PDB file of N, CA and C in Angstrom:
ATOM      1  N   UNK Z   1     -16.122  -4.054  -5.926  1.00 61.00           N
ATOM      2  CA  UNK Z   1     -14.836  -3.686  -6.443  1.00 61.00           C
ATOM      3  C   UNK Z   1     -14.782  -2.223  -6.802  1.00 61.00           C
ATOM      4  N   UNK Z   2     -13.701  -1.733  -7.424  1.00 67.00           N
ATOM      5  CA  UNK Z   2     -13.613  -0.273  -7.728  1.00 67.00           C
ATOM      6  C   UNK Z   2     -13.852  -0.185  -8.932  1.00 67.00           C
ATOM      7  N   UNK Z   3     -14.537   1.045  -9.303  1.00 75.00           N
ATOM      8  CA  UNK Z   3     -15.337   0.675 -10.506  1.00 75.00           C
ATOM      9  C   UNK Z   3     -14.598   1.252 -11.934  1.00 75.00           C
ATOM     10  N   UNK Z   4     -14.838   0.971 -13.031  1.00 78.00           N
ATOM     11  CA  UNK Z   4     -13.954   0.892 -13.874  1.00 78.00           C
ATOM     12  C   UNK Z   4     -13.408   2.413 -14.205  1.00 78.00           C
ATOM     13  N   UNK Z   5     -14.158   2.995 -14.355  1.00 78.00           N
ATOM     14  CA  UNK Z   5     -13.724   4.800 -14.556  1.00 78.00           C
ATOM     15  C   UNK Z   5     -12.277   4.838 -13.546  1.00 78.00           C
ATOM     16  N   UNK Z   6     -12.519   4.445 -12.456  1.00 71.00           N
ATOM     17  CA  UNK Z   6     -11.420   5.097 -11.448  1.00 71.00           C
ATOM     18  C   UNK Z   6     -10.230   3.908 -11.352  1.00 71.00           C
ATOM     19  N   UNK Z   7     -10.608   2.784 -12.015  1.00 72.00           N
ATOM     20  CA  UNK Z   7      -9.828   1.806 -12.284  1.00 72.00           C
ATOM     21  C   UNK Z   7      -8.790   2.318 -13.644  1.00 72.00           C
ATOM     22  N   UNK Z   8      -8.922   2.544 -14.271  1.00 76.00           N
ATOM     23  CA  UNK Z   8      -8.715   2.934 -15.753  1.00 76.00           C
ATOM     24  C   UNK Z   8      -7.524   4.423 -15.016  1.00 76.00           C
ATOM     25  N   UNK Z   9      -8.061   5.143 -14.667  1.00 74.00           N
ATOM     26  CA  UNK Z   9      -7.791   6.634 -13.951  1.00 74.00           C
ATOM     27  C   UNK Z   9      -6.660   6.303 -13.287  1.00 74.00           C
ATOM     28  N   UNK Z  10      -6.429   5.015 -12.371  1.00 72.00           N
ATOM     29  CA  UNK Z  10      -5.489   4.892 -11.290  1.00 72.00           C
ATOM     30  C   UNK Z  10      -4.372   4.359 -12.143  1.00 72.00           C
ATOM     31  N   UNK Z  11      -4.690   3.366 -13.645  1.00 74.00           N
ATOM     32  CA  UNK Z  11      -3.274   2.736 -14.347  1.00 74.00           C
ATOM     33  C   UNK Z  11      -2.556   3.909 -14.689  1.00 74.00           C
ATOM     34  N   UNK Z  12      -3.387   5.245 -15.303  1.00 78.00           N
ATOM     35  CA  UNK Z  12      -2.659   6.293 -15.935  1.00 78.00           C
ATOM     36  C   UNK Z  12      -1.790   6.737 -14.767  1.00 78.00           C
ATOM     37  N   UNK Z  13      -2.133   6.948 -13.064  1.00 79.00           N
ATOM     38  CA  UNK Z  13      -1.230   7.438 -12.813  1.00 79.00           C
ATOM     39  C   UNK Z  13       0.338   7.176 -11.645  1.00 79.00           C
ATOM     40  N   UNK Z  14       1.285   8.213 -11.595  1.00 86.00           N
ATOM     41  CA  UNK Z  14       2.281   6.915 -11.942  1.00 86.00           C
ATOM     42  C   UNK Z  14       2.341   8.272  -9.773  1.00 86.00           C
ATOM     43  N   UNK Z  15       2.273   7.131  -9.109  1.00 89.00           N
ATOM     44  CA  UNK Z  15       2.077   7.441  -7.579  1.00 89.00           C
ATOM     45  C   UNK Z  15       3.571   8.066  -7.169  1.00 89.00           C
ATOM     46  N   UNK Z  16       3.597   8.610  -6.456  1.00 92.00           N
ATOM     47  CA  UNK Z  16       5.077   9.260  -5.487  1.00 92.00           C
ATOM     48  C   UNK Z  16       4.710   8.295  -3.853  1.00 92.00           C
ATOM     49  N   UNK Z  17       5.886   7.446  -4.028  1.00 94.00           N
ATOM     50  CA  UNK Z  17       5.434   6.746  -2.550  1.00 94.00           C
ATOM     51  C   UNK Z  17       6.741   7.429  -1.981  1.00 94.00           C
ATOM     52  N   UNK Z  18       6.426   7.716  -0.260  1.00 94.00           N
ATOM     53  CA  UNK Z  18       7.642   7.786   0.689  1.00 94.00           C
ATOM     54  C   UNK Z  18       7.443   7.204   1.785  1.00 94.00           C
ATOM     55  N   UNK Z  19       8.676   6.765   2.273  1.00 94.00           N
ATOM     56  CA  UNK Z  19       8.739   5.965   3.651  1.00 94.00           C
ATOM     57  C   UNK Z  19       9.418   6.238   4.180  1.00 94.00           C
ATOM     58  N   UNK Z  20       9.027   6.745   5.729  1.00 96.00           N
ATOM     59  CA  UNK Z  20      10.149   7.295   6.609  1.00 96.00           C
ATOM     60  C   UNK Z  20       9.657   6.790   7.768  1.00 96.00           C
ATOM     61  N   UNK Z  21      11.267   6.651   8.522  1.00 94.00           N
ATOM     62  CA  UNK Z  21      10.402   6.117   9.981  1.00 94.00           C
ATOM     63  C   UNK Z  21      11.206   7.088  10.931  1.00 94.00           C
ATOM     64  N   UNK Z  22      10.450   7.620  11.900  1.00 94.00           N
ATOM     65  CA  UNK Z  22      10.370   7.927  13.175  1.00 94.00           C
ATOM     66  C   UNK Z  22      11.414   7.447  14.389  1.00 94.00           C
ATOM     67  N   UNK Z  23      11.647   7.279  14.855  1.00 94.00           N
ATOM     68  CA  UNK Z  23      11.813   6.203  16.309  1.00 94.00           C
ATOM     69  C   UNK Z  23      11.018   4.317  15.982  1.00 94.00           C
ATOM     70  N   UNK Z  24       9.809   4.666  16.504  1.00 94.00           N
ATOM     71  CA  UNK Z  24       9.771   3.072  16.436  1.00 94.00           C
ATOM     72  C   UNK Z  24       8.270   3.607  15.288  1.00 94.00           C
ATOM     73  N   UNK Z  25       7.432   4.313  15.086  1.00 97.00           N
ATOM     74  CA  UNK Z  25       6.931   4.635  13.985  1.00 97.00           C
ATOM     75  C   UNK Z  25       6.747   4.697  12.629  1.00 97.00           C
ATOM     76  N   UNK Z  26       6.452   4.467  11.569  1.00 96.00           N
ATOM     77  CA  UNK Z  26       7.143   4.525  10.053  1.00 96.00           C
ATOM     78  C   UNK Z  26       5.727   5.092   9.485  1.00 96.00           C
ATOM     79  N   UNK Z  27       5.804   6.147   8.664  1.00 97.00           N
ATOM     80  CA  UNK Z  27       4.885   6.477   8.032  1.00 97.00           C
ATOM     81  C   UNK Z  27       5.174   6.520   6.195  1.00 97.00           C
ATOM     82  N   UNK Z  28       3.680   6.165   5.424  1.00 96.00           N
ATOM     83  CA  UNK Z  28       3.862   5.645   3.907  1.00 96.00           C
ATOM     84  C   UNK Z  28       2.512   6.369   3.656  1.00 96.00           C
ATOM     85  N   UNK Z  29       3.683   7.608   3.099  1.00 96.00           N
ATOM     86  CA  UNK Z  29       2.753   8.743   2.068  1.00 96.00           C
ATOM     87  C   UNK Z  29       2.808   8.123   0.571  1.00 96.00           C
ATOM     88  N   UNK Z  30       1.840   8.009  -0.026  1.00 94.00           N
ATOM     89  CA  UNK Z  30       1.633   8.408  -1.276  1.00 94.00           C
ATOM     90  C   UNK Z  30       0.921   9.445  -1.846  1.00 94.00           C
ATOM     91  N   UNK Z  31       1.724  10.065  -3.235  1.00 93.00           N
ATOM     92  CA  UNK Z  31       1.572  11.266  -2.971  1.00 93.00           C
ATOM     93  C   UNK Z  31       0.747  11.181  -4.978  1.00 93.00           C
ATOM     94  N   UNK Z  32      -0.466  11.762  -5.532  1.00 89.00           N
ATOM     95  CA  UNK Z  32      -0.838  11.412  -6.638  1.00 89.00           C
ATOM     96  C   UNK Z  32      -1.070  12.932  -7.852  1.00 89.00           C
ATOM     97  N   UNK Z  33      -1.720  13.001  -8.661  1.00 86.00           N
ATOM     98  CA  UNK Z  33      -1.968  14.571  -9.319  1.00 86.00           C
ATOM     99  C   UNK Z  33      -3.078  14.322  -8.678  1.00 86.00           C
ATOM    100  N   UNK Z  34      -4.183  13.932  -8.041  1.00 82.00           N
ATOM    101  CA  UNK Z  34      -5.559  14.150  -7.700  1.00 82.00           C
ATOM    102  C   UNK Z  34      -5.946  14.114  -6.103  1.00 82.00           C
ATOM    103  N   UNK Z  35      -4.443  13.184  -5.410  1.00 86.00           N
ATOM    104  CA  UNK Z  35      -5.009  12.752  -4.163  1.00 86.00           C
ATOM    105  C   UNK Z  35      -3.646  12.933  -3.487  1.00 86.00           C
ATOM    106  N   UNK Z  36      -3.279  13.277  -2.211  1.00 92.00           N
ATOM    107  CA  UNK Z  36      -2.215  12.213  -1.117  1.00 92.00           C
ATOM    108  C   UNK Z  36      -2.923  11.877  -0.107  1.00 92.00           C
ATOM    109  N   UNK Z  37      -2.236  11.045   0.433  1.00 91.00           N
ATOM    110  CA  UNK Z  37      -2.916  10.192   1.571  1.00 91.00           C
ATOM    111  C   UNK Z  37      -1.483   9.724   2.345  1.00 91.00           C
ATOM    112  N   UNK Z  38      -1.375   9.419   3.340  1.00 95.00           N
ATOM    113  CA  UNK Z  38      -0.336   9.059   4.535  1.00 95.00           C
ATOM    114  C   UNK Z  38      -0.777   8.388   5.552  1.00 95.00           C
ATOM    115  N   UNK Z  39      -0.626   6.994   5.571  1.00 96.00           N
ATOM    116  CA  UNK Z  39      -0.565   5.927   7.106  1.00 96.00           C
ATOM    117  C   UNK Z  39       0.628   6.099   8.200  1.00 96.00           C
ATOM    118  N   UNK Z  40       0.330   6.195   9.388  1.00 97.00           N
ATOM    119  CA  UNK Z  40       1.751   6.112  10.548  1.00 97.00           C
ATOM    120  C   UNK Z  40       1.363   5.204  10.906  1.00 97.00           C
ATOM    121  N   UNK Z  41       2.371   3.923  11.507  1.00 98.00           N
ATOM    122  CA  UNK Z  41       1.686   2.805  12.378  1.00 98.00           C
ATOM    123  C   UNK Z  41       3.303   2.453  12.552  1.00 98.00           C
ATOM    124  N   UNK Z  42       2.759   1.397  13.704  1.00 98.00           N
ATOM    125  CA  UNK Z  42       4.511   0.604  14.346  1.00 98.00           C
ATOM    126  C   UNK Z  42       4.131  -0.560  13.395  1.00 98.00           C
ATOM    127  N   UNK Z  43       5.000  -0.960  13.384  1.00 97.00           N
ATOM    128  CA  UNK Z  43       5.542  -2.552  12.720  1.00 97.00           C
ATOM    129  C   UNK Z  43       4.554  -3.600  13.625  1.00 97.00           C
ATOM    130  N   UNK Z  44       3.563  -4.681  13.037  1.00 98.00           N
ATOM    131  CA  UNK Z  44       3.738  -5.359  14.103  1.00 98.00           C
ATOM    132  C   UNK Z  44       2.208  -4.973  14.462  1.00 98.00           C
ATOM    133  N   UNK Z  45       1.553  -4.270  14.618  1.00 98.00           N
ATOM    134  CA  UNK Z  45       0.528  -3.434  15.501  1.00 98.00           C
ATOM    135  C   UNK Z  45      -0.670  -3.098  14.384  1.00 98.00           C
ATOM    136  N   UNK Z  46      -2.059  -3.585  15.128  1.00 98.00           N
ATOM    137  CA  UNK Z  46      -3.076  -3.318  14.217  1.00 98.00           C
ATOM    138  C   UNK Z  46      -3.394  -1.822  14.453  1.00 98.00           C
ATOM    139  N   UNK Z  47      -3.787  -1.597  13.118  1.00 98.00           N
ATOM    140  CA  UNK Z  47      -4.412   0.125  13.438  1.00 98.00           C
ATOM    141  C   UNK Z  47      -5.554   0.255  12.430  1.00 98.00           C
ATOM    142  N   UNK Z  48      -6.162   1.533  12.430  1.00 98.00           N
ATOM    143  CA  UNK Z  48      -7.473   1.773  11.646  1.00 98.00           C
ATOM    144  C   UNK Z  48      -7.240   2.308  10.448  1.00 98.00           C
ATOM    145  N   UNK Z  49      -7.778   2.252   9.300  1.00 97.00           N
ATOM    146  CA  UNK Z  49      -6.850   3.107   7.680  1.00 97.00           C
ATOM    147  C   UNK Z  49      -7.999   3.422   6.947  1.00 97.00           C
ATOM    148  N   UNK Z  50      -7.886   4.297   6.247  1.00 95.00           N
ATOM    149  CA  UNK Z  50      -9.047   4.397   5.584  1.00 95.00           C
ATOM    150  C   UNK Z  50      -8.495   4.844   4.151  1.00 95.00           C
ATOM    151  N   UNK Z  51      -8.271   4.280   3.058  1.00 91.00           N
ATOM    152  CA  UNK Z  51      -7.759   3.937   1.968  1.00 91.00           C
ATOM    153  C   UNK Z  51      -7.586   4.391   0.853  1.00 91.00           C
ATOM    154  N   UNK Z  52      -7.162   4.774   0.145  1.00 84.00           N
ATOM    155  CA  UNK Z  52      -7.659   5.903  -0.374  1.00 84.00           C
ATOM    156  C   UNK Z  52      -8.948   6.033  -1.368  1.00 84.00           C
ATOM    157  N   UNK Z  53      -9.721   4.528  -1.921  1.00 85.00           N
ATOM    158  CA  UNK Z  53     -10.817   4.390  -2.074  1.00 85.00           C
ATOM    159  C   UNK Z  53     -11.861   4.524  -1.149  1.00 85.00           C
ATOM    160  N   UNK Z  54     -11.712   5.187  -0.061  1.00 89.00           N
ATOM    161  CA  UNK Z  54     -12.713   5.849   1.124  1.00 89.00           C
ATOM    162  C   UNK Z  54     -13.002   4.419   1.781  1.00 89.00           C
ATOM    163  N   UNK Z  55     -12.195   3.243   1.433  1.00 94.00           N
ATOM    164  CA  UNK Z  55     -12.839   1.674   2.593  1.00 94.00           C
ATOM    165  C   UNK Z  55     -12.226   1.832   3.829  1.00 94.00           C
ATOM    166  N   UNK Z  56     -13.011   1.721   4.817  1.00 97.00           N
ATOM    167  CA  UNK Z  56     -12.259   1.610   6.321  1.00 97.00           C
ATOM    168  C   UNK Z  56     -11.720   0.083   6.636  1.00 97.00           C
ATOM    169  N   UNK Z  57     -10.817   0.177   7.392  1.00 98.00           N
ATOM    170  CA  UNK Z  57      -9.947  -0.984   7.267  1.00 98.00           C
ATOM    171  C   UNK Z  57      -9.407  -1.008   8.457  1.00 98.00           C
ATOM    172  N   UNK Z  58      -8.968  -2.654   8.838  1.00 99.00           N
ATOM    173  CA  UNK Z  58      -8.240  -3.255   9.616  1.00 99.00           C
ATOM    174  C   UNK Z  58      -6.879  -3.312   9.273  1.00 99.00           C
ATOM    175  N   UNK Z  59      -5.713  -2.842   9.107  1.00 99.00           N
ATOM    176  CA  UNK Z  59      -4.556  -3.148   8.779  1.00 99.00           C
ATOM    177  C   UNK Z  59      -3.501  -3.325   9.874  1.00 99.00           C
ATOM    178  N   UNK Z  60      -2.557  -4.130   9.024  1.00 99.00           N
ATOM    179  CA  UNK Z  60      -1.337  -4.739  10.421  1.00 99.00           C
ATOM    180  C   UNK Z  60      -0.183  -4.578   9.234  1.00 99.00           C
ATOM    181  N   UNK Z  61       1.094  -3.975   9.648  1.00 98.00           N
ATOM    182  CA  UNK Z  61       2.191  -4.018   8.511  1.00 98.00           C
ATOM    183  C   UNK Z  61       3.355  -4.408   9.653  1.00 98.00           C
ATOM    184  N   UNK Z  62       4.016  -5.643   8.642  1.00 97.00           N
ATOM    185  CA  UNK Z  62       5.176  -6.454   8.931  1.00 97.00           C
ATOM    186  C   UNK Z  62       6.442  -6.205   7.895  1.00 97.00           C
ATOM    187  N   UNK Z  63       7.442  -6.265   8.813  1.00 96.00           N
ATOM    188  CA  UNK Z  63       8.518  -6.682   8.382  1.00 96.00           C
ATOM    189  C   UNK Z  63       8.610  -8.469   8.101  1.00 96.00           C
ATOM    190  N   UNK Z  64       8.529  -9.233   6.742  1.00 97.00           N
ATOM    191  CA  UNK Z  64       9.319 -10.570   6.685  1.00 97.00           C
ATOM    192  C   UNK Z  64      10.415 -10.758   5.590  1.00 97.00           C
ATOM    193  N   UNK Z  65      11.244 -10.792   6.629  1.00 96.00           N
ATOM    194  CA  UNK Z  65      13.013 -10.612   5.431  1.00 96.00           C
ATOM    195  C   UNK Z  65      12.907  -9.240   4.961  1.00 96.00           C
ATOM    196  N   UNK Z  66      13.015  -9.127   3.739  1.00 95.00           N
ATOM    197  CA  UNK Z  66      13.460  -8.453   3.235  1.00 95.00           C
ATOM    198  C   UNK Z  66      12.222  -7.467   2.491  1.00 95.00           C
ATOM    199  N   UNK Z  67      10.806  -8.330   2.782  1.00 97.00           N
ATOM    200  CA  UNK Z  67       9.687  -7.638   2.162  1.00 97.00           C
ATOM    201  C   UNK Z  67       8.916  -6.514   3.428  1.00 97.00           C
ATOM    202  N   UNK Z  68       7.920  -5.704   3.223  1.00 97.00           N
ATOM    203  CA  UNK Z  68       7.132  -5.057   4.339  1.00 97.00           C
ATOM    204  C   UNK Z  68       5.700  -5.449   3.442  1.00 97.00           C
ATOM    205  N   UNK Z  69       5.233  -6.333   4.424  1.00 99.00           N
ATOM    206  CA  UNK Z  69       3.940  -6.611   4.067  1.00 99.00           C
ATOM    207  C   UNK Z  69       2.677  -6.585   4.658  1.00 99.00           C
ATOM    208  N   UNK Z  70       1.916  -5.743   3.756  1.00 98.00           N
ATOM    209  CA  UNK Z  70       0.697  -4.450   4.282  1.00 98.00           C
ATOM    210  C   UNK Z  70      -0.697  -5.742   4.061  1.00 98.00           C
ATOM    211  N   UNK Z  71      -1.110  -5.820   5.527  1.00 99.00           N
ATOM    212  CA  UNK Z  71      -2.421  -6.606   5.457  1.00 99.00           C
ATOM    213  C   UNK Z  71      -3.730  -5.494   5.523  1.00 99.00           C
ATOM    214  N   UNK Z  72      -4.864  -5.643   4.576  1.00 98.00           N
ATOM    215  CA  UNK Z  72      -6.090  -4.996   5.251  1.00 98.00           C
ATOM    216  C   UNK Z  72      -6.921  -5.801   5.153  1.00 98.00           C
ATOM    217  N   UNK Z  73      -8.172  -5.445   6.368  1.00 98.00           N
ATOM    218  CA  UNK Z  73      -9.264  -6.677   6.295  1.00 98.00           C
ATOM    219  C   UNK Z  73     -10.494  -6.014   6.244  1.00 98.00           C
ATOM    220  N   UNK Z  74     -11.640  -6.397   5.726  1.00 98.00           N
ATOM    221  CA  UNK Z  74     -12.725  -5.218   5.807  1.00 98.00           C
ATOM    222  C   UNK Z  74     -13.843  -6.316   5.386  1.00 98.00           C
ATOM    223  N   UNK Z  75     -15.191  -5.818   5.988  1.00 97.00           N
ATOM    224  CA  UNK Z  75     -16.278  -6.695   5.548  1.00 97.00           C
ATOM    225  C   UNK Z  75     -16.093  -7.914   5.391  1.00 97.00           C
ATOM    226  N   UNK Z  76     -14.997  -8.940   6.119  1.00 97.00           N
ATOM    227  CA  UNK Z  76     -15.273 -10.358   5.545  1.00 97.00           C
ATOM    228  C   UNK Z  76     -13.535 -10.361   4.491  1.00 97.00           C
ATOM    229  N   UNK Z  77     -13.626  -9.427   3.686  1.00 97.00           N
ATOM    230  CA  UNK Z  77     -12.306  -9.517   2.769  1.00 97.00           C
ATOM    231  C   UNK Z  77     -10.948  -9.094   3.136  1.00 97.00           C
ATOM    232  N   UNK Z  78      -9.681  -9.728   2.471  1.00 98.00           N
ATOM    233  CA  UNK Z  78      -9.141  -9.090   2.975  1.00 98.00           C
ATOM    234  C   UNK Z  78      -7.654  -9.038   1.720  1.00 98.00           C
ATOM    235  N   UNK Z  79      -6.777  -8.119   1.742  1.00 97.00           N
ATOM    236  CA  UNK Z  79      -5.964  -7.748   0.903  1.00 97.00           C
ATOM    237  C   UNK Z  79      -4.366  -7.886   1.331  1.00 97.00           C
ATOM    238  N   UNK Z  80      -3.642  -8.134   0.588  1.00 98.00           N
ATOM    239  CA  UNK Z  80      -2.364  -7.863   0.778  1.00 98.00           C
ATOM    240  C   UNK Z  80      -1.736  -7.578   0.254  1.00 98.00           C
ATOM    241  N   UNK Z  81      -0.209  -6.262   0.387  1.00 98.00           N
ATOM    242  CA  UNK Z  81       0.516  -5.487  -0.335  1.00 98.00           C
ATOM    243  C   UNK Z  81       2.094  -6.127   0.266  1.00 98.00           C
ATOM    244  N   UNK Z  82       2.355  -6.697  -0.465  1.00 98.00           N
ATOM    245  CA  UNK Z  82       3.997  -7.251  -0.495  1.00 98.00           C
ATOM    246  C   UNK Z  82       4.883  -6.176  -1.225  1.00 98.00           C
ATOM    247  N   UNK Z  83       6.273  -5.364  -0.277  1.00 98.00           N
ATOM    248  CA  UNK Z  83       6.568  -4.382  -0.939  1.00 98.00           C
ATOM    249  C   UNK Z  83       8.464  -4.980  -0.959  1.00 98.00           C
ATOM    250  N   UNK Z  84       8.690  -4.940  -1.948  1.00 97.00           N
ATOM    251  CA  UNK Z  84      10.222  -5.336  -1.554  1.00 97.00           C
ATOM    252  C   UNK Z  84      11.304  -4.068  -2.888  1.00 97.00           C
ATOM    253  N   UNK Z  85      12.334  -4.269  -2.351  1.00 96.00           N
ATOM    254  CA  UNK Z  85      13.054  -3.765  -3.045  1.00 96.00           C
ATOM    255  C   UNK Z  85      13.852  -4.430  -3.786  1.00 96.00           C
ATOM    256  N   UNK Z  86      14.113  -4.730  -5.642  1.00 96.00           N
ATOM    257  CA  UNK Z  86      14.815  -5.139  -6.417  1.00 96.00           C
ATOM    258  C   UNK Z  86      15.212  -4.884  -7.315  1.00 96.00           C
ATOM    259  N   UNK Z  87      16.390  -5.246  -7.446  1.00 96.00           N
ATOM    260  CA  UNK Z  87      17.400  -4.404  -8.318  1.00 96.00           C
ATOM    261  C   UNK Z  87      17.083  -2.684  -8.345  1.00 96.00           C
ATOM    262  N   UNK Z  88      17.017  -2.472  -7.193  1.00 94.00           N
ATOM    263  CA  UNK Z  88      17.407  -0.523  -7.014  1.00 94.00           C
ATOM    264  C   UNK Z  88      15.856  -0.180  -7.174  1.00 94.00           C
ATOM    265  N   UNK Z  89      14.951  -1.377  -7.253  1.00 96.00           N
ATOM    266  CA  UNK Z  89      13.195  -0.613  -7.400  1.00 96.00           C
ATOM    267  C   UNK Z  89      12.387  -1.508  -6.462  1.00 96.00           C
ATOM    268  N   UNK Z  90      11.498  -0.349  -6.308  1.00 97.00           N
ATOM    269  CA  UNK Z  90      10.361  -0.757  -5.209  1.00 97.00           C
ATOM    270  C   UNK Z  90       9.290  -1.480  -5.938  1.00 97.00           C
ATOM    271  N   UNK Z  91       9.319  -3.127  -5.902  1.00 98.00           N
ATOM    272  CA  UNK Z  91       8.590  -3.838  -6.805  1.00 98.00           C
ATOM    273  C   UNK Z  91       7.349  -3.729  -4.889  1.00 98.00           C
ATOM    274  N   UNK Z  92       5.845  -3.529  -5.842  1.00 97.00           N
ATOM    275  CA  UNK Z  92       4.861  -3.731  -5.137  1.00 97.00           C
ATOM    276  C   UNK Z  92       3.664  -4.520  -5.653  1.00 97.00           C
ATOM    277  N   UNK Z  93       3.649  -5.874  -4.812  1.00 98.00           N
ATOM    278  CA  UNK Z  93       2.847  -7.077  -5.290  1.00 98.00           C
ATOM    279  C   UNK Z  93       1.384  -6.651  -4.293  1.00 98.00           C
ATOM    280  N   UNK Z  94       0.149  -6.749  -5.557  1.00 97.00           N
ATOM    281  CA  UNK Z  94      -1.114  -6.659  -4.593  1.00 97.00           C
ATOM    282  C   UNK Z  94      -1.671  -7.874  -5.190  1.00 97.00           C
ATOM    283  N   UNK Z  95      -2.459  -8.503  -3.677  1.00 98.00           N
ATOM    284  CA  UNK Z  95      -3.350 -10.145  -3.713  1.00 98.00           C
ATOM    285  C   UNK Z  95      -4.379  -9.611  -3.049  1.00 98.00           C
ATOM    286  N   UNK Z  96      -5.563 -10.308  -4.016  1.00 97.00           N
ATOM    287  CA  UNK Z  96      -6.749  -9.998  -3.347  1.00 97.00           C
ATOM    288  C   UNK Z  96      -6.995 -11.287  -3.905  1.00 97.00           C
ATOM    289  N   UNK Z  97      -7.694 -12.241  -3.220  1.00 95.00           N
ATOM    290  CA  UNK Z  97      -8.018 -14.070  -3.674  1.00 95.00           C
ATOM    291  C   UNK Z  97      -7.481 -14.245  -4.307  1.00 95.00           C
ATOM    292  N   UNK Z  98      -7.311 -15.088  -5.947  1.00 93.00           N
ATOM    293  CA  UNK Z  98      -7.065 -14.979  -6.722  1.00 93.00           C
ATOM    294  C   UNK Z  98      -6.151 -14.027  -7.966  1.00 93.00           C
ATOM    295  N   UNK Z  99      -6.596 -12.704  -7.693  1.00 96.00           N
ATOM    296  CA  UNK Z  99      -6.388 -12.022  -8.097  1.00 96.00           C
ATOM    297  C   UNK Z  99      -4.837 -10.993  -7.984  1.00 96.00           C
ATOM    298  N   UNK Z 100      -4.022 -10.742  -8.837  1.00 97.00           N
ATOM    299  CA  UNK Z 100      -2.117 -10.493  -8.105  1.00 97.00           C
ATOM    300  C   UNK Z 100      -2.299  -9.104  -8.956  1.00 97.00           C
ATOM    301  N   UNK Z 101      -1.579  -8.128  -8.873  1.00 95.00           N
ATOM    302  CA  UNK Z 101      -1.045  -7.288  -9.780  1.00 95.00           C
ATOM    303  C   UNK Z 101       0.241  -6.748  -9.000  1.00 95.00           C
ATOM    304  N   UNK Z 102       0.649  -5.870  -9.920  1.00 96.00           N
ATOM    305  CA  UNK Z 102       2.234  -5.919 -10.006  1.00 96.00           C
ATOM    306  C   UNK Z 102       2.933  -4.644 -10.116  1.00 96.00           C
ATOM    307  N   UNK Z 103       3.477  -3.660  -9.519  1.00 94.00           N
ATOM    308  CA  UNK Z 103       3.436  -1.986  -9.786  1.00 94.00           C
ATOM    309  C   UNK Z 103       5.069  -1.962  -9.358  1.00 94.00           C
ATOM    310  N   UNK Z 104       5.533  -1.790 -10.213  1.00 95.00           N
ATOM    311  CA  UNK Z 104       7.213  -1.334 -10.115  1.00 95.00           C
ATOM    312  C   UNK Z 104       7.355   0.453  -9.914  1.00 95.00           C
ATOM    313  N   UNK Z 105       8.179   0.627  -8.948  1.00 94.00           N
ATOM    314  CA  UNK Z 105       8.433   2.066  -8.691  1.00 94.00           C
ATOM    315  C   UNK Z 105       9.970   2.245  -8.876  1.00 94.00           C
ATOM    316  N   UNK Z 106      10.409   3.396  -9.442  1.00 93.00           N
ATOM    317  CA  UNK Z 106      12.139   3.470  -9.585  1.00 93.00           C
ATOM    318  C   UNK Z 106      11.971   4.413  -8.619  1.00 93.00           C
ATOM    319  N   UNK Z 107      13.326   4.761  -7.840  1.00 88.00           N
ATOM    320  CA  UNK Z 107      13.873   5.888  -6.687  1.00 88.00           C
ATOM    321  C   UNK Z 107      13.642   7.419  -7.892  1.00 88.00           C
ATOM    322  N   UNK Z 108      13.530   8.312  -7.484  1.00 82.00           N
ATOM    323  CA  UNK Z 108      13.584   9.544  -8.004  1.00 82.00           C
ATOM    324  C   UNK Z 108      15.359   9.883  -7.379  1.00 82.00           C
TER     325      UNK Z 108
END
C-alpha cells in the first residue's frame, strides 16, 4: 500500500483535475502543489499508465451512463475510479476490495 507519510500528505491536498477531449481522445490532467501528471487514452481501449505513485498499470476507461469509470490492474490487483457528476460536483468514488473512499471536487 502507500505508505502513511504520503498518505497523510495526499488528504491535505486539494488536486486540480481537467478533462478535455480531442476528437475521439480525452485526456485527465491532474494538476497538485508537488506533482502533475496527465493520461490520454480513447474510451473503451487498454493503455499503459504509470500513476502517480510511480505503479505501472493496465488501465481501460469507460463511459457507463452517466459515470467514466477508470479501471487499473497491476501485479494480480486491481482498482477502480467511478467519476460522476452531482449536483454541479465531480463526486470521485475509489474501490480497491473492500476498501471505498470518496473525494468531492467543485468546478472552479
Amino acid at each position: 500500500g502507500v505508505p502513511g507519510t504520503i498518505r497523510h500528505l495526499a488528504a491535505l491536498e486539494k488536486p486540480r483535475i481537467c478533462i478535455s477531449a480531442h476528437g475521439d481522445k480525452v485526456s485527465l490532467r491532474t494538476e497538485t502543489s508537488f506533482k502533475n501528471f496527465e493520461i490520454s487514452f480513447k474510451l473503451g481501449e487498454e493503455f499503459d499508465e504509470t500513476t502517480a505513485d510511480g505503479r505501472k498499470v493496465k488501465s481501460i476507461i469507460r463511459l457507463d451512463g452517466d459515470s467514466l469509470v477508470h479501471v487499473q490492474k497491476w501485479l494480480g490487483k486491481e482498482t477502480t475510479v467511478k467519476r460522476q457528476i452531482v449536483d454541479g460536483k465531480m463526486v470521485a468514488k475509489h474501490t480497491m476490495n473492500n476498501v471505498v473512499s470518496r473525494r468531492v471536487f467543485r468546478k472552479e
